[in-house]
JSON list of C-alpha atoms in Angstrom, two decimals:
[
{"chain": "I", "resi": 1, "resn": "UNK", "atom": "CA", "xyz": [-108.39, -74.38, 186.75]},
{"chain": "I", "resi": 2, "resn": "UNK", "atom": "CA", "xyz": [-106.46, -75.76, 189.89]},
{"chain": "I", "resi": 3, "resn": "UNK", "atom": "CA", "xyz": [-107.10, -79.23, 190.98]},
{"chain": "I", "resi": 4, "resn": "UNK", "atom": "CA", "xyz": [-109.89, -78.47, 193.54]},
{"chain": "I", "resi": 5, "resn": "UNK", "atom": "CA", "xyz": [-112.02, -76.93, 191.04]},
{"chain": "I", "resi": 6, "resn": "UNK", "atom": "CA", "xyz": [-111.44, -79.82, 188.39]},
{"chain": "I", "resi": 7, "resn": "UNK", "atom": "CA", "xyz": [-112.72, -81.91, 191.03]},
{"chain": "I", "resi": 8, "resn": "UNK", "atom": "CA", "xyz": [-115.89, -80.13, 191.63]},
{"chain": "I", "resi": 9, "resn": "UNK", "atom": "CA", "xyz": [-116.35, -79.50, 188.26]},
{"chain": "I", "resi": 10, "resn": "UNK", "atom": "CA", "xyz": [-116.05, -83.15, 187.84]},
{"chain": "I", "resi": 11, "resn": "UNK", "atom": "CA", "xyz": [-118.68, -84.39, 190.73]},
{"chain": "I", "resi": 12, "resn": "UNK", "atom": "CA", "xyz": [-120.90, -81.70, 189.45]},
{"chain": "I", "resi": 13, "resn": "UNK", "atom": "CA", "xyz": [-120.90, -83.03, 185.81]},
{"chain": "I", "resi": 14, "resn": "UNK", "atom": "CA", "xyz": [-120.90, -86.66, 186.93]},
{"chain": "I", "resi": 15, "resn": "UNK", "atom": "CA", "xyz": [-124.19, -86.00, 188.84]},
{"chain": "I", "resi": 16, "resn": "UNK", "atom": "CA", "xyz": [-125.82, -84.18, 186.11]},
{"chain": "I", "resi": 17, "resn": "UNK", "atom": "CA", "xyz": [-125.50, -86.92, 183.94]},
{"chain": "I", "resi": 18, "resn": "UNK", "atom": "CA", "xyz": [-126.21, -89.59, 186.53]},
{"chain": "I", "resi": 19, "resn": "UNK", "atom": "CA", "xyz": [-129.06, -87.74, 186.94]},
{"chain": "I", "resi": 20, "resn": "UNK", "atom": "CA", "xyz": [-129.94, -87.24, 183.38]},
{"chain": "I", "resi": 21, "resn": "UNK", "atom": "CA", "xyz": [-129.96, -90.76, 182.22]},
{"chain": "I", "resi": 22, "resn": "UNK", "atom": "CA", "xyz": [-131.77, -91.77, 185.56]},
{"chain": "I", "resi": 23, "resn": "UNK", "atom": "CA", "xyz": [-134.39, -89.35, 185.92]},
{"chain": "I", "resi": 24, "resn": "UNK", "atom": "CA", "xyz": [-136.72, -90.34, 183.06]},
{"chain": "I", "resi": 25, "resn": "UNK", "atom": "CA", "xyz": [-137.13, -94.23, 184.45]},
{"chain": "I", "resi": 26, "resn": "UNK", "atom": "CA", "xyz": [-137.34, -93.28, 187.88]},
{"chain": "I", "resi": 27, "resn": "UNK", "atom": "CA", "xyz": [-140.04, -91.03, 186.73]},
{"chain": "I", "resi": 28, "resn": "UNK", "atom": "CA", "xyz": [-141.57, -93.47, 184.60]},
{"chain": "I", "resi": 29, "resn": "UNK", "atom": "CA", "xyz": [-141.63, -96.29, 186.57]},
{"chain": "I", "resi": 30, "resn": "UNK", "atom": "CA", "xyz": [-142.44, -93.82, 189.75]},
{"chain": "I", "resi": 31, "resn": "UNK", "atom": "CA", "xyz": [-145.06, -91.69, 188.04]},
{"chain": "I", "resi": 32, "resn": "UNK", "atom": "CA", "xyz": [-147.37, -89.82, 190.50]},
{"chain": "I", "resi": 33, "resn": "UNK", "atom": "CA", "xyz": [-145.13, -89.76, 193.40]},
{"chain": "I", "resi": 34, "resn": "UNK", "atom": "CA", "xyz": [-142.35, -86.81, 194.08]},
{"chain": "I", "resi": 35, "resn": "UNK", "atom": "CA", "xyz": [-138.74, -87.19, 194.71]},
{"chain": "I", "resi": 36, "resn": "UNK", "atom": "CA", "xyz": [-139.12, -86.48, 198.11]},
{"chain": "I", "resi": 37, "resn": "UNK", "atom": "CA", "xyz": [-141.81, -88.53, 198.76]},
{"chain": "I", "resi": 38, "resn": "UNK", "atom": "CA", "xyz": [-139.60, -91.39, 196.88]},
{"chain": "I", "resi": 39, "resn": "UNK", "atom": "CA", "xyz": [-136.42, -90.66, 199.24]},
{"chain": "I", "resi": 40, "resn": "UNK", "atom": "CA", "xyz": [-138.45, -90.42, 202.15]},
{"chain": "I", "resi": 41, "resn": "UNK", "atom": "CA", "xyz": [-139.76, -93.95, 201.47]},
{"chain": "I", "resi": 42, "resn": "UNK", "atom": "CA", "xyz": [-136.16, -94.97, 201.14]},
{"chain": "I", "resi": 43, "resn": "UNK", "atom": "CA", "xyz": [-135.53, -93.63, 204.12]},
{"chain": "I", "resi": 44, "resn": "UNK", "atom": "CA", "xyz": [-138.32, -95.42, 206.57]},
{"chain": "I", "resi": 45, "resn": "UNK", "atom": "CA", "xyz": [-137.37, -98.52, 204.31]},
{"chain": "I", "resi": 46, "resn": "UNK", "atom": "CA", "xyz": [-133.96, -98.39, 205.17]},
{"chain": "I", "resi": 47, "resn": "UNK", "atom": "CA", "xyz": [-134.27, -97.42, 208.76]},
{"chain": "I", "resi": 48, "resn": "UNK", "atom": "CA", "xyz": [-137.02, -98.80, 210.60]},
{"chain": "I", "resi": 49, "resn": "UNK", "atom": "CA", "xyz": [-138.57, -97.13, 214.05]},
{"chain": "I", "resi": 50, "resn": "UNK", "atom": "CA", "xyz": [-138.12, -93.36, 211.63]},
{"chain": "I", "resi": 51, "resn": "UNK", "atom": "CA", "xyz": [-139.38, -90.43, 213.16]},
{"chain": "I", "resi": 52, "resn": "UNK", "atom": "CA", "xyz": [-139.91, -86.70, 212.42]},
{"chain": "I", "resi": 53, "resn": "UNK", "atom": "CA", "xyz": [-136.30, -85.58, 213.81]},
{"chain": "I", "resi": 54, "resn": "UNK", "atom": "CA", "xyz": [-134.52, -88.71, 212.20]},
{"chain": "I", "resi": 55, "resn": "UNK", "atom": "CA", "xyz": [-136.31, -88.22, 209.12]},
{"chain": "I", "resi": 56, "resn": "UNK", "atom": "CA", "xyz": [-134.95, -84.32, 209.04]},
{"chain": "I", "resi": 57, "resn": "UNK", "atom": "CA", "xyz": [-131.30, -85.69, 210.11]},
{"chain": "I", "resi": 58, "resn": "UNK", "atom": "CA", "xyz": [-131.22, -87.96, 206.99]},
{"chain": "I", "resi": 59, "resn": "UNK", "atom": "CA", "xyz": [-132.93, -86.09, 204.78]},
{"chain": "I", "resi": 60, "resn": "UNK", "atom": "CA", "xyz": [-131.30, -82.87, 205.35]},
{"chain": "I", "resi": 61, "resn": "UNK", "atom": "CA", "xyz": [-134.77, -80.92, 205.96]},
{"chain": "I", "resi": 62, "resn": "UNK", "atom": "CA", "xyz": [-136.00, -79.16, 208.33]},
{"chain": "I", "resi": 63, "resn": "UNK", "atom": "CA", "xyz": [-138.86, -80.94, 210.99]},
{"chain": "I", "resi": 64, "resn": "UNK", "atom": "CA", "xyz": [-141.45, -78.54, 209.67]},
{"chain": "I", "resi": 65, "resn": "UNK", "atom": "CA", "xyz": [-140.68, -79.50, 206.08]},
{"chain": "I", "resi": 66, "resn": "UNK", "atom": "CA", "xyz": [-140.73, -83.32, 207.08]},
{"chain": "I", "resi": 67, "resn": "UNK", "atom": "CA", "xyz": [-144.05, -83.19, 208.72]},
{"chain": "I", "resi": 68, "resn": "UNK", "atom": "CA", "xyz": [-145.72, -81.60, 205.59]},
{"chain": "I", "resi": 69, "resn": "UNK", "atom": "CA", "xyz": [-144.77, -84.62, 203.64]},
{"chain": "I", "resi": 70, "resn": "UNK", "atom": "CA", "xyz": [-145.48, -86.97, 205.69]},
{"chain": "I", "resi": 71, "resn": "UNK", "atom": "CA", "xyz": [-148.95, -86.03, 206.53]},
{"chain": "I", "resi": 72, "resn": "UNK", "atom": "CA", "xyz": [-149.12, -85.77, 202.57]},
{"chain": "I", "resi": 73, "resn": "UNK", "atom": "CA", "xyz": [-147.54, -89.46, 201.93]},
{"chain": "I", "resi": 74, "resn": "UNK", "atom": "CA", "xyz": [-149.88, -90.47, 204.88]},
{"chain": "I", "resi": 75, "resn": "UNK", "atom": "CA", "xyz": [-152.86, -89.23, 203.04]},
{"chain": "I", "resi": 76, "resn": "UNK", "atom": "CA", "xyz": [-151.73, -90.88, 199.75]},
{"chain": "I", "resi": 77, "resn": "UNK", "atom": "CA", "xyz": [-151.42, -94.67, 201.66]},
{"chain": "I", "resi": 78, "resn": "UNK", "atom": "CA", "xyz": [-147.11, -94.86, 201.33]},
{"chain": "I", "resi": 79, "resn": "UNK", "atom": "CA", "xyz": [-146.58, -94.72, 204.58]},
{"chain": "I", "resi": 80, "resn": "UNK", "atom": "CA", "xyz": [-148.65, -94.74, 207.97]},
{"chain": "I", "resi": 81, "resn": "UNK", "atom": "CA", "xyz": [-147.92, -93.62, 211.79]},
{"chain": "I", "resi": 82, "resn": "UNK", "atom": "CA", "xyz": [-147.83, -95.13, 214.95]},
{"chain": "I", "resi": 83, "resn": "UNK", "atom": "CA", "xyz": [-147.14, -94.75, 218.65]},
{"chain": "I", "resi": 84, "resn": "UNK", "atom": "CA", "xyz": [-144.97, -97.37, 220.85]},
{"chain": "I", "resi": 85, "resn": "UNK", "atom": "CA", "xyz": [-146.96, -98.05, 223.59]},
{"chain": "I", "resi": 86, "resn": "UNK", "atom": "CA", "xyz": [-144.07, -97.18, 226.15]},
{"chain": "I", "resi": 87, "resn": "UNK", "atom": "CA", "xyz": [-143.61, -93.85, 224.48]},
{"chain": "I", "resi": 88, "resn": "UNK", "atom": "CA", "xyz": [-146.82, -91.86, 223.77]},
{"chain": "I", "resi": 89, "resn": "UNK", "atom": "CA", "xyz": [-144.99, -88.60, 222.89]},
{"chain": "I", "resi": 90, "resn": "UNK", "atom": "CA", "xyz": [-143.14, -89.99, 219.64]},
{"chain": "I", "resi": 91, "resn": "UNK", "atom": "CA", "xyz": [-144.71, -90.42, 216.59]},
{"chain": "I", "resi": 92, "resn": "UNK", "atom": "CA", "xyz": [-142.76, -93.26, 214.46]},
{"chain": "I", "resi": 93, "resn": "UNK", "atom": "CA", "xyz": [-143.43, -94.03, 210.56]},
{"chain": "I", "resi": 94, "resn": "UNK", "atom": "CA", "xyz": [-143.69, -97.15, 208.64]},
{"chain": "I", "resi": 95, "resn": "UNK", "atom": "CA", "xyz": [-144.47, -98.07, 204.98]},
{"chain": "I", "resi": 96, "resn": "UNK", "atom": "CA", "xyz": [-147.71, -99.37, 203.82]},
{"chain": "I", "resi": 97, "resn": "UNK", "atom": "CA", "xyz": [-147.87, -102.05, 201.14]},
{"chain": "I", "resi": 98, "resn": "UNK", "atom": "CA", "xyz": [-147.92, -99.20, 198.81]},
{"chain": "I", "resi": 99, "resn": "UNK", "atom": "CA", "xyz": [-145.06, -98.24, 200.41]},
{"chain": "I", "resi": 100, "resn": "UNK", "atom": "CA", "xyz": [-143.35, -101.24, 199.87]},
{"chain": "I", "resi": 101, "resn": "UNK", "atom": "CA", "xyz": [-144.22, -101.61, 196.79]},
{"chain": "I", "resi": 102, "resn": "UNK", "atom": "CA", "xyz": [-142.72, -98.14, 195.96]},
{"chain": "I", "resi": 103, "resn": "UNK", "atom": "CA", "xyz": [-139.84, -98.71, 197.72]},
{"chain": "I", "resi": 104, "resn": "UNK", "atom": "CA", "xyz": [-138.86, -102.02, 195.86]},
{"chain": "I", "resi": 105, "resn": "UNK", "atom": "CA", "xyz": [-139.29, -100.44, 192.82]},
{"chain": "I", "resi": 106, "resn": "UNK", "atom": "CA", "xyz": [-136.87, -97.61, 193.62]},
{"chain": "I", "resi": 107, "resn": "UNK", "atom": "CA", "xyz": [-134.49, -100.25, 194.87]},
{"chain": "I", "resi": 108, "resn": "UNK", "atom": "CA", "xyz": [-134.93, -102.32, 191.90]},
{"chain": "I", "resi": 109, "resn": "UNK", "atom": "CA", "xyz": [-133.80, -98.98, 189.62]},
{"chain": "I", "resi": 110, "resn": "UNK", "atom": "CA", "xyz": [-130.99, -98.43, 191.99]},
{"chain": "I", "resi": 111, "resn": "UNK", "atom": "CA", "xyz": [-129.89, -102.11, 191.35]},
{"chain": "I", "resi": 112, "resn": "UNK", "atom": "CA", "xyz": [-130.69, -101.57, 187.53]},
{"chain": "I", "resi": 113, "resn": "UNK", "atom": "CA", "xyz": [-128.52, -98.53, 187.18]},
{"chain": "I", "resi": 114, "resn": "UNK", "atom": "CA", "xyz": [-125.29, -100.39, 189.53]},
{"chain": "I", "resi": 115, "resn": "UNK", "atom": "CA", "xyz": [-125.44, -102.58, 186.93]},
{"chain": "I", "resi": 116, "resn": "UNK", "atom": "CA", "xyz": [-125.31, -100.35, 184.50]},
{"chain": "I", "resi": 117, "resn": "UNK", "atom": "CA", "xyz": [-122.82, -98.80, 185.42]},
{"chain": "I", "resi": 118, "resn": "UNK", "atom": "CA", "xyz": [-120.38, -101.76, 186.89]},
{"chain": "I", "resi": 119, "resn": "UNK", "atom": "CA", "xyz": [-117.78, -101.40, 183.79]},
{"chain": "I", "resi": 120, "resn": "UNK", "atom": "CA", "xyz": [-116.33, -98.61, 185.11]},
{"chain": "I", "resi": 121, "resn": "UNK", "atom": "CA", "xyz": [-116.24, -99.71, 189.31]},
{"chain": "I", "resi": 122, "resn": "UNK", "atom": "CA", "xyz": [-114.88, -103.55, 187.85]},
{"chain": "I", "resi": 123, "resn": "UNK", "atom": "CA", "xyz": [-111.65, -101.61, 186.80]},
{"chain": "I", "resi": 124, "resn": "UNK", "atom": "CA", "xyz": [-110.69, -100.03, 189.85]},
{"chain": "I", "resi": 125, "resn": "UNK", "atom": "CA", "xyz": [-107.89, -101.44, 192.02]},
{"chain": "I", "resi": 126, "resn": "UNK", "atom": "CA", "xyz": [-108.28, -102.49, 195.40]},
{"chain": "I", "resi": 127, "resn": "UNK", "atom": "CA", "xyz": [-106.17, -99.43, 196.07]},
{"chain": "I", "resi": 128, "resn": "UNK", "atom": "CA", "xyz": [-108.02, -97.00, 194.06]},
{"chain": "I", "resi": 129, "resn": "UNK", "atom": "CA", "xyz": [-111.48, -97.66, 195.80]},
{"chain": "I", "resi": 130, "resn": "UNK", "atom": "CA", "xyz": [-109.59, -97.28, 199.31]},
{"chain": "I", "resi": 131, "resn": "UNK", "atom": "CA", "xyz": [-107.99, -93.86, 197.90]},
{"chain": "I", "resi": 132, "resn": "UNK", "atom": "CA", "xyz": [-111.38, -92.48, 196.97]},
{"chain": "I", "resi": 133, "resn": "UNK", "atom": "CA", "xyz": [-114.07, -93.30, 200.19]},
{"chain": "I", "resi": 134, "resn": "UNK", "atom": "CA", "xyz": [-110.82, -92.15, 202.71]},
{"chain": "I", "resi": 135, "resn": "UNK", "atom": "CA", "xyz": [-111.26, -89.03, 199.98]},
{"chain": "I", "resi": 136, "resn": "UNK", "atom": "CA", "xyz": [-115.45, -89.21, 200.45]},
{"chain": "I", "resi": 137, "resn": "UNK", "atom": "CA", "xyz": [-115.01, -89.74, 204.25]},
{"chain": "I", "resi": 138, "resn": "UNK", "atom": "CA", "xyz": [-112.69, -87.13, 204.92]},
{"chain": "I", "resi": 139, "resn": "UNK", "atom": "CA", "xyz": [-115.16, -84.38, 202.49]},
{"chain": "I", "resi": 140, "resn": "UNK", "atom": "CA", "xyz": [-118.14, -85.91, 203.87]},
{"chain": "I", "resi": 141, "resn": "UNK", "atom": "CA", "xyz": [-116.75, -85.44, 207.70]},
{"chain": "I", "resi": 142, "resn": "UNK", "atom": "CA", "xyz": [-115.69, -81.98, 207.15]},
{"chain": "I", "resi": 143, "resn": "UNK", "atom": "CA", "xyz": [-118.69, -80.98, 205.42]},
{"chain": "I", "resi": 144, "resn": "UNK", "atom": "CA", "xyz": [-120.73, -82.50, 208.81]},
{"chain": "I", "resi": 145, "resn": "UNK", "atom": "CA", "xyz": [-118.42, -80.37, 210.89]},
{"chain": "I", "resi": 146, "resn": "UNK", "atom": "CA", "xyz": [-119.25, -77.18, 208.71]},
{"chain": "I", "resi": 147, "resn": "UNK", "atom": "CA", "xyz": [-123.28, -77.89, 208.93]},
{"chain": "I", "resi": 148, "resn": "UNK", "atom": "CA", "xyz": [-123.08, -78.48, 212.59]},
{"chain": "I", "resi": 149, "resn": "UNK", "atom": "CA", "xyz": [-120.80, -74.96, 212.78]},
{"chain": "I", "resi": 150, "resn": "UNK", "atom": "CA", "xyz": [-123.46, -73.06, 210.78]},
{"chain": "I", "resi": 151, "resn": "UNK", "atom": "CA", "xyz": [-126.12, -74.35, 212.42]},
{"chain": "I", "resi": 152, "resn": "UNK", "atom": "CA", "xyz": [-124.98, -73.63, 215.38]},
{"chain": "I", "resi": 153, "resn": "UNK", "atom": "CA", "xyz": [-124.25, -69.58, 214.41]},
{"chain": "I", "resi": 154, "resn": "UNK", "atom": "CA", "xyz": [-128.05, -69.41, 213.20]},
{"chain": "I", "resi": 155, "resn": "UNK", "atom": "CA", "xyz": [-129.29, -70.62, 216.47]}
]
């Protein structure tokens, strides 16, 4: 196995079990609500004045997929809409108290799990954390370019 595939191999397994000792608190503490519904009210928590085609952007879904789930987290009372009074044609979303509510908890588990696992990120150098987000940055920019280039060939 050459370096490249060490590396995936790597992010792939270091997800799984990210995922694996998250998953059963988030679900826990987030019972009733889907993953998507969670991220999206990360998303409108995070980034205030969301709409449909910022919500799709950030979520990497398509606008059909992110109006479905909003009209469903609308129905369930996380999040509501509204219209700016200058702007009539744009339909914006914002987080109800239950919303909030379900959005601090998911924050709080984020904060739970950094702590958790703060060992291993209180050992790196200066120069180590530099090396790896230039390494994110430069994956995460090509991977952008690639999207954008194969969205633009299915268009």
């Amino acid at each position: 196995m050459n370096k490249e595939e060490q590396l995936m191999v790597g992010f792939r397994e270091l997800f799984n079990k990210i995922n694996w000792l998250n998953k059963p608190k988030m679900e826990e503490s987030l019972k009733g609500y889907t993953s998507s519904e969670v991220h999206c009210v990360e998303f409108i928590g995070n980034h205030p004045l969301s709409n449909v085609t910022q919500l799709a952007e950030g979520m990497y879904m398509t606008r059909g997929a992110i109006s479905k789930l909003t009209k469903k987290m609308v129905k369930k009372g996380l999040i509501e809409s509204y219209q700016k009074p200058d702007n009539k044609k744009e339909i914006y979303f914002d987080l109800t108290e239950q919303g909030k509510r379900v959005f601090q908890i998911h924050e709080a588990l984020h904060n739970e799990f950094q702590n958790r696992d703060k060992v291993v990120f209180d050992q790196l150098t200066e120069e180590q954390f530099t090396g790896i987000l230039r390494f994110i940055d430069s994956y995460n920019e090509h991977l952008t370019k690639e999207m954008n280039r194969q969205d633009t060939h299915s268009k």
